[in-house]
Structures are given as structure tokens and as C-alpha cells.
Coordinates of C-alpha atoms and ligand atoms in Angstrom, one line a residue:
M1 CA -7.0 -5.1 -72.2
N2 CA -9.1 -2.9 -69.9
A3 CA -12.8 -2.4 -70.6
P4 CA -13.5 1.0 -72.3
L5 CA -14.2 3.8 -69.8
L6 CA -17.6 5.2 -69.5
P7 CA -18.2 8.5 -71.4
V8 CA -19.0 11.6 -69.4
A9 CA -22.5 12.1 -70.8
E10 CA -23.4 8.5 -70.0
A11 CA -22.1 8.7 -66.5
R12 CA -24.2 11.9 -65.9
R13 CA -27.3 10.2 -67.3
L14 CA -26.8 7.2 -65.1
I15 CA -26.6 9.4 -62.0
V16 CA -29.6 11.6 -63.0
D17 CA -31.7 8.6 -63.9
D18 CA -31.0 7.0 -60.5
L19 CA -32.1 10.0 -58.5
T20 CA -35.7 11.1 -57.9
P21 CA -36.9 14.6 -57.0
I22 CA -37.2 15.2 -53.3
A23 CA -40.1 16.6 -51.4
V24 CA -41.7 20.0 -51.8
E25 CA -42.0 22.7 -49.1
S26 CA -43.8 26.0 -49.0
V27 CA -41.6 29.1 -48.4
K28 CA -42.1 32.8 -48.2
L29 CA -41.1 34.8 -51.2
G30 CA -38.2 36.3 -49.2
E31 CA -36.7 32.8 -49.0
A32 CA -37.5 31.7 -52.5
L33 CA -34.5 33.2 -54.4
G34 CA -32.7 30.5 -56.4
R35 CA -35.1 27.7 -55.2
I36 CA -36.8 25.5 -57.7
L37 CA -40.5 26.3 -58.1
R38 CA -42.4 22.9 -58.1
A39 CA -45.9 23.9 -59.1
D40 CA -47.1 26.2 -61.8
A41 CA -47.9 29.7 -60.5
A42 CA -51.2 31.4 -61.6
A43 CA -51.9 35.1 -61.0
Q44 CA -54.3 35.7 -58.1
I45 CA -55.1 39.2 -59.4
S46 CA -54.9 41.1 -62.7
H47 CA -52.2 43.7 -63.3
P48 CA -53.1 46.4 -63.7
P49 CA -56.3 45.8 -61.8
A50 CA -58.2 48.4 -63.9
D51 CA -57.5 50.9 -66.7
V52 CA -54.8 53.2 -65.2
S53 CA -52.7 56.1 -66.3
A54 CA -49.2 55.6 -67.5
M55 CA -48.2 59.3 -66.9
D56 CA -48.9 62.4 -64.9
G57 CA -51.3 64.7 -66.7
Y58 CA -55.0 65.2 -67.4
V59 CA -57.5 62.6 -68.4
V60 CA -59.9 63.8 -71.1
R61 CA -62.6 62.8 -73.7
C62 CA -61.1 62.8 -77.2
D63 CA -64.4 64.0 -78.7
D64 CA -64.0 67.3 -76.7
I65 CA -60.7 68.2 -78.4
T66 CA -61.4 68.8 -82.1
N67 CA -59.3 71.9 -82.2
V68 CA -56.3 73.0 -80.0
P69 CA -55.7 74.8 -77.8
Q70 CA -58.9 73.6 -76.0
I71 CA -59.9 74.7 -72.5
L72 CA -61.5 72.1 -70.3
R73 CA -63.0 72.4 -66.8
V74 CA -61.0 70.4 -64.2
I75 CA -63.5 68.6 -61.9
G76 CA -61.2 66.6 -59.7
A77 CA -58.1 64.6 -59.3
S78 CA -57.4 60.8 -59.5
A79 CA -54.2 59.6 -57.8
A80 CA -52.7 56.2 -57.4
G81 CA -54.6 54.6 -54.5
H82 CA -57.2 57.4 -54.5
P83 CA -59.5 56.9 -57.5
W84 CA -61.9 59.6 -58.7
R85 CA -65.2 57.9 -58.5
K86 CA -67.4 60.1 -60.7
S87 CA -67.5 60.2 -64.4
V88 CA -66.1 62.7 -66.8
N89 CA -68.7 64.5 -68.9
A90 CA -68.4 66.8 -72.0
G91 CA -66.1 69.7 -71.5
E92 CA -64.5 68.2 -68.4
A93 CA -61.1 66.8 -67.5
V94 CA -59.6 65.2 -64.4
R95 CA -56.1 65.8 -63.1
I96 CA -54.4 62.3 -63.1
F97 CA -51.2 60.8 -61.8
T98 CA -49.3 57.6 -62.8
G99 CA -51.0 54.5 -61.6
A100 CA -54.3 56.2 -60.9
Y101 CA -57.6 54.7 -62.2
I102 CA -59.1 56.2 -65.4
P103 CA -62.5 57.6 -64.5
A104 CA -65.5 56.5 -66.4
G105 CA -66.3 58.5 -69.5
A106 CA -62.6 59.5 -70.2
D107 CA -60.6 57.9 -73.0
A108 CA -57.1 59.4 -73.2
V109 CA -54.5 60.9 -71.0
V110 CA -52.7 64.1 -72.1
I111 CA -49.3 64.4 -70.4
Q112 CA -48.7 67.4 -68.2
E113 CA -46.1 68.7 -70.6
D114 CA -48.7 69.2 -73.3
T115 CA -51.0 71.3 -71.1
S116 CA -51.1 74.6 -69.3
S117 CA -53.2 75.0 -66.2
T118 CA -55.2 78.0 -65.0
E119 CA -57.5 78.4 -62.0
G120 CA -60.1 75.5 -62.3
N121 CA -59.3 74.9 -66.0
V122 CA -56.7 73.2 -68.1
T123 CA -55.6 74.2 -71.6
I124 CA -55.0 71.1 -73.8
N125 CA -52.3 71.9 -76.4
I126 CA -52.4 68.6 -78.5
K127 CA -55.0 66.4 -80.0
P128 CA -54.7 63.1 -78.1
K129 CA -55.2 59.6 -79.6
R130 CA -57.9 57.5 -78.1
G131 CA -56.3 55.3 -75.4
A132 CA -53.1 57.4 -75.2
Y133 CA -51.1 56.8 -72.0
I134 CA -53.8 54.4 -70.7
R135 CA -52.7 51.0 -69.5
P136 CA -55.7 48.7 -70.0
A137 CA -56.8 46.4 -67.1
G138 CA -54.9 43.2 -67.3
Q139 CA -52.4 44.5 -69.9
D140 CA -49.5 42.9 -68.0
F141 CA -51.4 39.7 -66.9
K142 CA -54.9 38.6 -66.0
A143 CA -56.1 36.8 -62.9
G144 CA -55.9 33.1 -63.4
E145 CA -53.1 33.3 -66.0
T146 CA -50.2 30.9 -65.5
L147 CA -47.1 32.9 -65.6
L148 CA -44.4 30.6 -64.2
K149 CA -44.2 26.9 -65.2
A150 CA -42.6 24.4 -62.9
P151 CA -39.9 23.2 -62.5
H152 CA -38.2 26.6 -62.7
R153 CA -35.3 28.2 -60.8
L154 CA -36.6 31.4 -59.3
S155 CA -34.7 34.7 -60.1
A156 CA -35.1 38.1 -58.5
R157 CA -37.3 39.0 -61.5
D158 CA -39.5 36.0 -60.9
I159 CA -39.9 36.9 -57.2
G160 CA -41.0 40.4 -58.2
L161 CA -43.5 38.9 -60.6
L162 CA -44.9 36.5 -58.0
A163 CA -45.3 39.4 -55.6
A164 CA -47.3 41.3 -58.2
M165 CA -49.4 38.2 -58.8
N166 CA -50.3 38.5 -55.0
I167 CA -48.6 35.2 -54.2
P168 CA -46.9 35.4 -50.8
R169 CA -45.6 31.8 -50.6
V170 CA -44.5 29.3 -53.2
P171 CA -44.0 25.5 -53.3
V172 CA -40.3 24.8 -53.9
A173 CA -38.1 21.8 -53.7
R174 CA -36.7 21.2 -50.2
R175 CA -32.9 21.8 -50.2
P176 CA -31.2 18.5 -50.7
V177 CA -29.1 17.7 -47.7
V178 CA -25.7 16.6 -48.9
G179 CA -23.0 15.1 -46.7
V180 CA -19.4 16.0 -47.7
L181 CA -16.7 13.7 -46.4
S182 CA -13.0 14.0 -47.2
T183 CA -10.8 10.9 -47.0
G184 CA -7.1 10.6 -46.5
D185 CA -4.5 10.0 -43.8
E186 CA -2.8 13.2 -44.9
I187 CA -5.8 15.5 -44.8
V188 CA -6.5 18.0 -42.0
L189 CA -9.1 20.7 -41.7
P190 CA -7.9 24.2 -42.6
G191 CA -6.6 25.9 -39.5
D192 CA -5.9 22.7 -37.5
P193 CA -2.2 21.9 -36.7
I194 CA -0.5 20.5 -39.8
A195 CA 2.1 17.7 -39.1
E196 CA 4.8 16.6 -41.5
G197 CA 3.3 15.1 -44.6
Q198 CA -0.2 16.6 -44.0
I199 CA -2.1 19.1 -46.2
A200 CA -5.2 21.2 -45.6
S201 CA -8.5 19.9 -47.0
A202 CA -9.5 21.9 -50.0
N203 CA -12.2 19.6 -51.0
G204 CA -14.4 19.6 -47.9
P205 CA -15.0 23.4 -47.8
G206 CA -14.9 23.7 -51.6
L207 CA -17.5 21.0 -52.1
C208 CA -19.7 22.3 -49.3
A209 CA -19.6 25.7 -51.0
F210 CA -20.5 24.1 -54.3
V211 CA -23.5 22.3 -52.8
A212 CA -24.7 25.5 -51.3
A213 CA -24.3 27.4 -54.5
H214 CA -26.4 24.8 -56.3
G215 CA -29.4 24.9 -54.0
G216 CA -28.3 22.2 -51.5
E217 CA -27.7 22.2 -47.8
P218 CA -24.2 21.0 -47.2
L219 CA -23.3 18.9 -44.1
H220 CA -19.6 19.0 -43.6
L221 CA -18.6 15.6 -42.2
G222 CA -14.9 16.5 -41.9
V223 CA -12.1 14.1 -42.6
V224 CA -11.9 10.4 -42.2
K225 CA -8.6 8.4 -42.4
D226 CA -7.9 5.8 -45.1
D227 CA -9.6 3.3 -42.8
P228 CA -12.5 1.2 -44.1
K229 CA -14.1 0.8 -40.7
A230 CA -14.1 4.5 -39.9
L231 CA -15.4 5.3 -43.3
L232 CA -18.3 2.8 -43.0
R233 CA -19.1 4.1 -39.5
I234 CA -19.8 7.5 -41.0
A235 CA -21.6 6.2 -44.0
E236 CA -24.0 4.3 -41.8
Q237 CA -24.6 7.4 -39.6
V238 CA -25.7 9.5 -42.6
R239 CA -28.2 7.1 -44.3
H240 CA -31.0 9.6 -44.0
L241 CA -29.2 12.2 -46.2
D242 CA -30.3 12.9 -49.8
L243 CA -26.7 12.3 -51.1
L244 CA -23.3 11.6 -49.7
V245 CA -20.2 13.0 -51.5
T246 CA -16.8 11.7 -50.6
S247 CA -13.5 12.9 -51.9
G248 CA -10.3 10.9 -52.3
G249 CA -9.5 7.2 -52.0
V250 CA -11.5 6.1 -55.1
S251 CA -8.5 5.2 -57.3
V252 CA -6.6 1.9 -57.4
G253 CA -3.8 2.6 -54.9
D254 CA -3.2 0.6 -51.7
H255 CA -4.7 3.5 -49.7
D256 CA -7.8 3.9 -51.9
V257 CA -10.2 2.2 -49.5
V258 CA -13.5 3.9 -50.3
K259 CA -14.9 1.3 -52.8
G260 CA -13.7 -1.7 -50.9
A261 CA -15.1 -0.4 -47.7
L262 CA -18.5 0.4 -49.2
N263 CA -18.6 -2.9 -51.1
S264 CA -18.1 -4.9 -47.9
A265 CA -21.3 -3.2 -46.6
G266 CA -23.4 -4.0 -49.6
F267 CA -22.8 -1.0 -51.8
K268 CA -24.1 -1.3 -55.4
A269 CA -21.8 0.6 -57.7
T270 CA -23.3 2.0 -60.9
F271 CA -19.9 2.9 -62.3
H272 CA -16.4 3.4 -61.1
K273 CA -14.3 5.0 -63.8
I274 CA -15.1 7.4 -66.5
A275 CA -13.3 8.6 -69.7
M276 CA -12.4 12.1 -68.6
R277 CA -9.6 14.2 -67.3
P278 CA -9.1 15.6 -64.7
G279 CA -10.6 12.7 -62.7
K280 CA -10.7 9.2 -64.1
P281 CA -11.8 7.6 -60.9
L282 CA -15.4 8.6 -60.1
L283 CA -17.6 6.3 -58.2
Y284 CA -21.4 6.4 -58.1
G285 CA -23.8 3.9 -56.5
R286 CA -26.0 3.3 -53.5
L287 CA -25.4 2.0 -50.1
H288 CA -28.8 0.7 -49.1
D289 CA -30.9 3.8 -50.1
L290 CA -28.2 6.4 -49.8
P291 CA -26.8 7.6 -53.1
I292 CA -23.0 8.1 -52.9
L293 CA -20.9 10.1 -55.3
G294 CA -17.2 9.3 -54.8
L295 CA -15.1 12.1 -56.2
P296 CA -11.3 11.9 -56.8
G297 CA -9.0 13.5 -54.2
N298 CA -7.1 15.8 -56.5
P299 CA -8.8 19.1 -55.7
V300 CA -9.2 20.2 -59.3
S301 CA -10.6 16.8 -60.3
A302 CA -13.0 17.0 -57.4
L303 CA -14.3 20.4 -58.3
V304 CA -14.5 19.7 -62.0
C305 CA -16.3 16.5 -61.4
A306 CA -18.6 18.4 -59.0
L307 CA -19.4 20.8 -61.9
L308 CA -20.1 18.0 -64.3
F309 CA -21.9 15.5 -62.1
L310 CA -22.8 16.9 -58.7
G311 CA -24.4 20.0 -60.2
P312 CA -26.8 17.9 -62.4
A313 CA -27.4 15.6 -59.4
L314 CA -28.5 18.5 -57.2
A315 CA -30.6 19.9 -60.0
R316 CA -32.3 16.5 -60.4
L317 CA -33.0 16.2 -56.7
Q318 CA -34.7 19.5 -56.8
G319 CA -36.9 18.5 -59.7
L320 CA -35.0 19.8 -62.7
A321 CA -33.8 17.7 -65.6
G322 CA -30.1 17.6 -64.5
D323 CA -28.7 18.6 -67.8
A324 CA -25.0 19.1 -68.5
P325 CA -23.6 22.6 -67.8
A326 CA -24.4 24.8 -70.7
A327 CA -21.7 25.0 -73.3
A328 CA -20.8 27.9 -75.5
T329 CA -18.1 28.5 -78.2
A330 CA -15.0 30.5 -78.2
R331 CA -11.8 30.9 -80.3
L332 CA -8.7 29.2 -79.0
G333 CA -6.0 31.5 -77.6
A334 CA -3.2 29.0 -78.0
P335 CA -2.7 25.8 -79.9
L336 CA -3.6 22.4 -78.4
E337 CA -2.2 18.9 -79.1
A338 CA -4.5 16.1 -80.2
N339 CA -6.4 14.6 -77.4
D340 CA -6.3 10.9 -76.2
S341 CA -9.3 8.7 -75.4
R342 CA -10.5 10.7 -72.4
A343 CA -12.6 13.9 -72.6
D344 CA -10.5 16.7 -71.4
H345 CA -11.5 19.8 -69.4
L346 CA -8.8 22.5 -69.6
R347 CA -8.7 25.5 -67.2
A348 CA -8.6 28.6 -69.3
T349 CA -9.1 32.4 -69.1
L350 CA -11.8 34.1 -71.2
T351 CA -11.0 37.4 -72.9
Y352 CA -12.6 39.4 -75.7
K353 CA -11.0 40.8 -78.8
D354 CA -13.3 42.9 -81.0
G355 CA -16.2 41.2 -79.2
V356 CA -15.0 37.7 -80.0
P357 CA -14.5 35.4 -76.9
I358 CA -11.1 33.9 -76.7
A359 CA -10.3 31.0 -74.4
T360 CA -6.7 30.6 -73.5
P361 CA -5.7 27.4 -71.6
F362 CA -3.2 27.6 -68.8
P363 CA 0.1 26.1 -69.9
T364 CA 0.2 23.6 -67.0
Q365 CA -3.0 21.6 -66.3
D366 CA -1.9 19.4 -63.4
S367 CA -4.9 18.3 -61.4
G368 CA -3.3 19.3 -58.1
M369 CA -3.2 23.0 -59.2
L370 CA -6.1 24.7 -57.5
A371 CA -4.9 28.2 -58.0
T372 CA -5.3 28.0 -61.8
L373 CA -8.8 26.6 -61.2
A374 CA -9.7 29.7 -59.1
K375 CA -8.2 32.0 -61.7
A376 CA -9.9 30.3 -64.7
D377 CA -13.1 31.7 -66.2
V378 CA -14.0 28.6 -68.3
L379 CA -13.2 25.0 -69.0
I380 CA -12.3 24.2 -72.6
L381 CA -14.1 20.9 -73.5
R382 CA -12.0 18.5 -75.6
E383 CA -13.8 15.4 -76.9
P384 CA -12.0 12.1 -76.8
H385 CA -9.6 11.8 -79.8
A386 CA -10.1 15.5 -80.7
S387 CA -7.4 16.3 -83.3
A388 CA -4.8 19.0 -82.7
A389 CA -6.2 22.5 -82.8
A390 CA -4.6 25.8 -83.8
A391 CA -5.0 29.2 -82.1
G392 CA -8.1 30.8 -83.6
D393 CA -10.0 27.5 -84.0
S394 CA -13.4 27.2 -82.5
V395 CA -13.8 25.3 -79.2
S396 CA -16.6 24.4 -76.7
I397 CA -16.4 26.0 -73.3
I398 CA -18.3 25.9 -70.1
S399 CA -18.4 28.8 -67.7
L400 CA -17.0 28.4 -64.2
N401 CA -18.6 31.6 -62.9
Ligands
LIG501 P1 -6.5 10.3 -53.7 O1 -7.6 10.4 -54.6 O2 -7.0 10.0 -52.3 O3 -5.5 9.4 -54.2 O4 -5.9 11.7 -53.6 C1 -5.2 12.3 -54.7 C2 -4.5 13.6 -54.4 O5 -5.5 14.5 -53.9 C3 -3.5 13.4 -53.3 O6 -2.4 14.2 -53.5 C4 -4.2 13.9 -52.0 O7 -3.3 14.4 -51.0 C5 -5.1 15.0 -52.6 N1 -6.3 15.2 -51.8 C6 -7.1 14.2 -51.4 N2 -8.1 14.7 -50.6 C7 -7.9 16.0 -50.6 C8 -8.6 17.1 -50.0 N3 -9.7 16.9 -49.2 N4 -8.1 18.3 -50.1 C9 -7.0 18.5 -50.8 N5 -6.3 17.6 -51.5 C10 -6.7 16.3 -51.3
LIG502 MG1 -6.1 9.5 -50.6

């Protein structure tokens, strides 16, 4: 009897626990999108810096306007970037524009639409409320206030906020440098001559793109034959990387040389097989200090395992927790048979009927079929031993987009 296979969540935890966040570097805001902020960010200035107008109009003293219409003398103008520096006294108003400082003595803005102007005067046609259309100093945030907590993946909105906080550079995790090596006698790089029995490497370019999309810096190491010596030569050359990802050769066939080759050089495996489909063979461990993730060769298995394990590993290296991809729920679009002892991940489309998400699995789930992976919107998650499910039943999904 074989030992029970490692559950998916446990395998992910073992990987994430083995990795430690890498160094921090300072980058300009223009380079910070998608990077992981590694120190809390506190505002350098208040926003707005003073009481400012939220509209174009006239800034007045409420006490002057007991009855309307009320004529006031216009003594000047305050525009954004060009404050009016004198104060407003009884019977006076100042022309004001959005973003301009509120002059001393005034306490409300009357919008242009509620006034009529005559030479040197303005007629106020409504009774303003105190503070109307005035954005108080620091209404958005105050100098010294911590607005972004680390660790945090920076969005375009965050970048705008940091800029408003007058922060030109931020400390972020260095991009983890990840080597991607495909193994297999039959694998050639796309575009190279393909001899009989050979196929183009989907995994090399696909995994490099995955690494880049998850904040890493991919280093495409190309293809190595099913030759232990050649594999080890490359592994030794890349000992300085943050992570090495291999594809293929981790199963139990005669040509699956990855584990044996690494073992002969002192590799310490954390685990080798997990209870999931697609992709039972999955190897993780360290060769000296280099963490190595050995993905299965089948391209769907490789990319699904990347989503479940490489994504969290990259997150962890950048200082995040390395959680599982977020799951949501949908209704099943087609019935499913009972599951066996391995967690299953079914490629499915996601459509909406009356606002309800419906996940419909592709009828054939062979792990060599990359086109359905590209077409799929989600993976349907099936726990080990999940019972048969009918169309309309609720299922867990994770997004592929
Ligand atoms: P393996 O895990 O090496 O036994 O490979 C399993 C299957 O995946 C075989 O059909 C391989 O030809 C295929 N395969 C392995 N590596 C790649 C790759 N880089 N790109 C596309 N298919 C691959
Ligand atoms: Mg192979």
C-alpha cells in the first residue's frame, strides 16, 4: 500500500513556510505598479493642504446673507495655485475657483449657478449653509497619517494616493529572479526545427509569463535533455537564483530523471507527490540553498500547479502571506461524477444567467489539452472524495484571469 498523498493545502504551506521574503529596494512611483510595498507609507503633507473650495463660485460670509437676493462687493479672486491673501470683511465676497484657498473671514462658497454678477458686485440668490462647498484642510488625509500598510500589492489607485502624499519613491520587494528550465528529450523551443517525435515547449514560455505576471523576473533557461548530468550542470550554475522551477521528468518513468539527478547532488526533498489532479508528481525541496519546484511536464498540470503553488511561492518571496488563490462560488453548468482521493481542478467556462455565475466544465479534461486551459475562465475545485454533483449545485471556483 502506498503512503497517502500530501493534500494540496499542506503542500502549499510547506513551500511557503520554507521560503523567506527577499530584500527590499527603493523604486520610483513609475516603476511601483504591482510591486509589494514593504514598509508602511505615511503622508508627507496634508490633503487638502488648507481649506479649499470644492466648486467655482463666490466665497462669502454667511452672516451677510440674511435675506436673498443679497448684493455683495467683489474684492478679488482666489484661484487654485493663486490664493487671495487678504481677508473678507462684512459686505464683501471673493470670486473663487475649485481648489483655491478659502480666504480668512469667509465661511461658505456659493456656486456660480446660484449667483448673478454685475460690474464689481455679485448678487447671491440663495442662503448658504456655513461650510458649504468648502473642503476642510486635511479632509482627505493629514500629514503623518499612515495610509498604506505593508505588505501590500500596489495598484494604480495606490500609486495616485502615494503621489498625493508627496512620496516619490517607495520601498518594495526586489523582483524574485526565477529560473525556468524545461526537461525532456522531445522538447524544443518554439520556432526551432522540430524533428520526428519532438514537440514545442509550452511550459518554458508559459511559466516565464506566469512568473512575470506574479511580480517575478523570469530567467528562461531553455530545455535540457533527460540527462542527469546536464540537468545538474544547469542547477549548479543557477545557485544564486531566488527559485528554480523545472518542468517534466518528475514522475516515476524511466526517463524521469529530475529527482534522481538532484538527489545525487545532495537535494533535500520536502515532498514529491501530492493528492491532486492535474499533476500528481510535484517536487519541492532545496539543493544547497536553492529552492527548487519541480512541476509535472503535462502543460496543463504545469500551469495549474503554477497557479496553486508557484503563485503563493512568489507572493511569499515578495513578503506576502502566500495564501491559496481566492475561491468563489458558482452554480454547476453540467453534472459531475463523484471524485476519487485526489483534489480535482476542472477547466470550465464562466457565464452568467440572471446574474448568477455558472461554471461549466469542458467535457474532456486531459492534462495535455492546453487549448481548453487557455479558453477556460475558472477552475472548478473538487475536494477529494466529493460526491457526485448535479447541474445547478454550488461549487468552488478559482479565477484563471
Ligand atoms: P513528463 O512529466 O516529462 O513525463 O512529461 C509529461 C508530458 O508532458 C509528456 O507528454 C511531455 O512530452 C509533455 N511535456 C513535458 N515538458 C513539456 C514542455 N516543456 N512543453 C510541453 N509539453 C511538455
Ligand atoms: Mg519528460
